[in-house]
Amino acid sequence: AQRVTQPEKLLSVFKGAPVELKCNYSYSGSPELFWYVQYSRQRLQLLLRHISRESIKGFTADLNKGETSFHLKKPFAQEEDSAMYYCALRKGGANNLFFGTGTRLTVIP
Amino acid sequence: DGGITQSPKYLFRKEGQNVTLSCEQNLNHDAMYWYRQDPGQGLRLIYYSQIVNDFQKGDIAEGYSVSREKKESFPLTVTSAQKNPTAFYLCASSPGFTNEKLFFGSGTQLSVL
């Protein structure tokens, strides 16, 4: 069975400090991983996807199949990064996304 | 403001009552989804629809029903068989079923009186 684990419910960092939001997964097939973000008073939205290997708003995430991880990283946190972040896994080319429990990031000015 | 509209924002259900949550989209998306969110848990898929007049059960479909008579609309009915309906419900859509970018509504908070 597939599972997505985000071990940190809350994470606080100072502005300008590096930030890493952890995501580990378990899935027997070939996974596709995503990060979704929800800013205050906004809707949940896609931040980035591993197949694109893109950097969005300074965030990157690398899929590490050996460690079954997809951690989200940013070298210098900004106040506007404060939000709820969800890691999600998709299996089999379908769109049945499995979400983690989320991490609330607070960037302290 | 285009996108996905969920209504109402807050809904209260009495014991033994069925309630229906509305989800409308004007994005011309084929696929639509219903997720449930409980405190401390991730989003869990209730039902999804790939195309009009078709829908499939997700991971926690028991006690729920849906219809997809129009492309724009995907209402969710929480029946009296759902013993623990208090949760936050999110509707989403995507251009196609294999498109990984989901567009979410703003959610409906359902509580039991």
XYZ file of C-alpha atoms in Angstrom:
222
model
C 0.000 0.000 0.000
C 1.131 3.518 -0.645
C 1.799 6.019 2.092
C 3.119 9.567 2.329
C 4.716 10.710 5.572
C 5.480 14.269 6.557
C 7.103 13.931 9.968
C 6.916 17.606 10.955
C 3.525 19.139 11.651
C 5.079 22.526 12.397
C 8.327 24.060 11.221
C 9.647 27.511 12.039
C 12.689 29.138 10.483
C 14.077 32.647 10.448
C 13.924 34.769 7.331
C 16.998 34.150 5.208
C 17.682 30.750 6.715
C 17.552 27.552 4.671
C 14.396 25.506 4.914
C 13.746 21.833 4.289
C 10.327 20.223 4.532
C 10.576 16.470 4.750
C 8.519 13.963 2.821
C 8.979 10.214 2.775
C 6.895 7.773 0.838
C 6.266 4.087 0.521
C 5.056 2.660 -2.758
C 5.980 -0.515 -4.561
C 5.682 0.930 -8.056
C 7.281 3.887 -9.778
C 6.009 6.961 -7.950
C 5.257 10.430 -9.110
C 5.637 13.005 -6.368
C 4.250 16.496 -5.966
C 4.264 19.372 -3.526
C 1.073 21.354 -2.984
C 0.908 24.575 -0.982
C -1.854 26.512 0.734
C -1.143 30.133 1.613
C -3.281 31.934 4.166
C -6.803 32.540 2.837
C -5.956 30.927 -0.481
C -6.761 27.611 -2.050
C -4.579 24.578 -2.153
C -2.456 24.739 -5.297
C 0.287 22.807 -7.025
C 3.774 24.063 -6.198
C 5.975 21.666 -8.112
C 6.216 18.151 -9.494
C 9.275 15.938 -9.525
C 9.121 15.047 -13.216
C 9.528 18.693 -14.167
C 12.699 19.128 -12.134
C 11.763 22.775 -11.855
C 12.371 25.487 -9.309
C 9.257 27.363 -8.273
C 9.499 30.419 -6.015
C 13.025 29.294 -5.170
C 11.875 25.860 -4.010
C 13.292 22.622 -5.380
C 12.625 19.000 -4.578
C 14.595 15.971 -5.652
C 13.179 12.493 -5.744
C 15.543 10.132 -3.941
C 14.384 6.620 -4.686
C 17.053 5.057 -2.491
C 15.836 6.943 0.563
C 12.228 7.081 -0.692
C 12.188 10.787 -0.032
C 11.035 13.946 -1.788
C 12.133 16.746 0.500
C 11.289 20.350 -0.379
C 14.145 22.807 -0.044
C 14.805 26.504 -0.310
C 18.165 28.103 0.456
C 16.818 31.398 1.834
C 13.350 31.459 3.363
C 11.099 34.479 2.850
C 8.166 35.616 4.960
C 5.788 34.957 2.076
C 6.771 31.292 2.179
C 4.750 30.862 5.371
C 2.035 28.385 4.424
C 0.811 24.823 4.733
C 2.729 22.393 2.527
C 1.466 18.985 1.443
C 3.463 16.246 -0.202
C 1.471 14.002 -2.540
C 2.089 10.769 -4.422
C 0.445 9.542 -7.568
C 0.499 5.958 -8.661
C 0.084 4.247 -11.962
C -0.351 7.260 -14.205
C -3.787 7.867 -12.771
C -4.758 10.915 -10.805
C -5.487 9.261 -7.502
C -3.273 11.473 -5.373
C -2.323 10.376 -1.863
C -1.547 13.302 0.387
C 0.582 13.558 3.483
C -0.681 15.239 6.634
C 1.015 18.503 5.828
C 3.631 20.748 7.414
C 2.883 24.271 8.509
C 5.884 26.455 7.762
C 6.302 29.726 9.591
C 9.050 32.102 8.538
C 9.986 34.424 11.370
C 10.920 37.982 10.323
C -13.383 34.840 -10.687
C -13.215 31.593 -12.623
C -12.412 28.285 -11.109
C -14.140 25.969 -8.697
C -16.951 27.076 -6.455
C -17.991 25.087 -3.421
C -21.097 25.865 -1.433
C -22.011 26.301 1.263
C -18.919 27.264 3.226
C -20.406 25.831 6.424
C -23.043 23.135 6.708
C -24.700 21.490 9.654
C -26.288 18.069 9.593
C -28.770 16.568 11.973
C -28.640 12.914 12.895
C -30.120 10.721 10.182
C -30.176 13.499 7.627
C -28.686 13.487 4.150
C -26.910 16.651 3.056
C -25.530 17.658 -0.324
C -22.382 19.667 -0.930
C -22.199 21.597 -4.155
C -19.168 21.802 -6.457
C -19.228 23.739 -9.729
C -16.365 24.477 -12.103
C -16.133 26.720 -15.152
C -12.697 25.538 -16.235
C -14.037 23.066 -18.782
C -12.213 20.292 -16.928
C -13.139 16.688 -17.594
C -12.101 15.232 -14.245
C -13.449 16.138 -10.814
C -12.697 14.866 -7.324
C -13.926 14.977 -3.746
C -11.503 14.832 -0.856
C -12.118 14.731 2.870
C -9.755 16.342 5.372
C -9.743 15.549 9.071
C -7.553 17.302 11.642
C -4.063 15.840 11.655
C -4.704 13.754 8.583
C -3.975 14.188 4.927
C -6.599 14.571 2.258
C -8.390 11.332 1.493
C -10.161 10.659 -1.795
C -13.891 9.959 -1.552
C -15.027 9.826 -5.180
C -13.735 10.916 -8.555
C -15.178 11.355 -12.012
C -13.208 11.186 -15.220
C -16.029 12.256 -17.486
C -19.712 13.107 -17.471
C -21.992 10.284 -16.337
C -19.074 8.338 -14.932
C -17.659 8.204 -11.423
C -15.554 5.856 -9.347
C -15.134 5.193 -5.645
C -12.041 6.462 -3.943
C -10.521 5.206 -0.728
C -13.333 6.205 1.655
C -16.552 6.132 -0.394
C -18.765 4.413 2.187
C -21.582 6.660 3.331
C -21.221 9.035 0.388
C -22.782 9.299 -3.050
C -22.132 11.499 -6.078
C -23.536 12.272 -9.505
C -22.010 13.769 -12.634
C -24.877 14.721 -14.892
C -23.152 17.846 -16.175
C -19.496 18.509 -16.884
C -19.544 21.568 -14.637
C -21.108 19.971 -11.586
C -20.095 17.192 -9.201
C -22.287 17.278 -6.072
C -21.474 15.111 -3.063
C -24.203 13.724 -0.827
C -23.265 12.752 2.704
C -25.820 10.137 3.663
C -27.030 9.061 7.074
C -24.885 5.953 6.642
C -21.778 8.080 7.124
C -21.356 7.805 10.882
C -18.589 10.356 11.245
C -19.316 13.096 8.719
C -17.759 16.024 10.557
C -14.840 17.084 8.354
C -13.609 19.603 5.832
C -14.537 18.651 2.274
C -12.538 19.766 -0.726
C -13.583 19.527 -4.350
C -10.989 19.592 -7.128
C -10.808 19.317 -10.883
C -8.191 18.685 -13.546
C -8.212 19.010 -17.334
C -7.974 15.251 -17.736
C -7.672 12.286 -15.469
C -3.979 11.887 -16.101
C -3.174 15.529 -15.546
C -1.451 15.909 -12.227
C -2.340 19.540 -11.663
C -5.447 19.673 -9.524
C -7.392 22.883 -9.044
C -9.076 23.053 -5.654
C -12.158 24.768 -4.342
C -12.217 26.658 -1.059
C -13.911 23.844 0.829
C -17.015 23.131 2.903
C -16.899 22.513 6.643
C -19.560 19.984 7.625
C -20.531 19.578 11.247
C -23.059 17.364 12.979
C -25.592 18.967 15.327
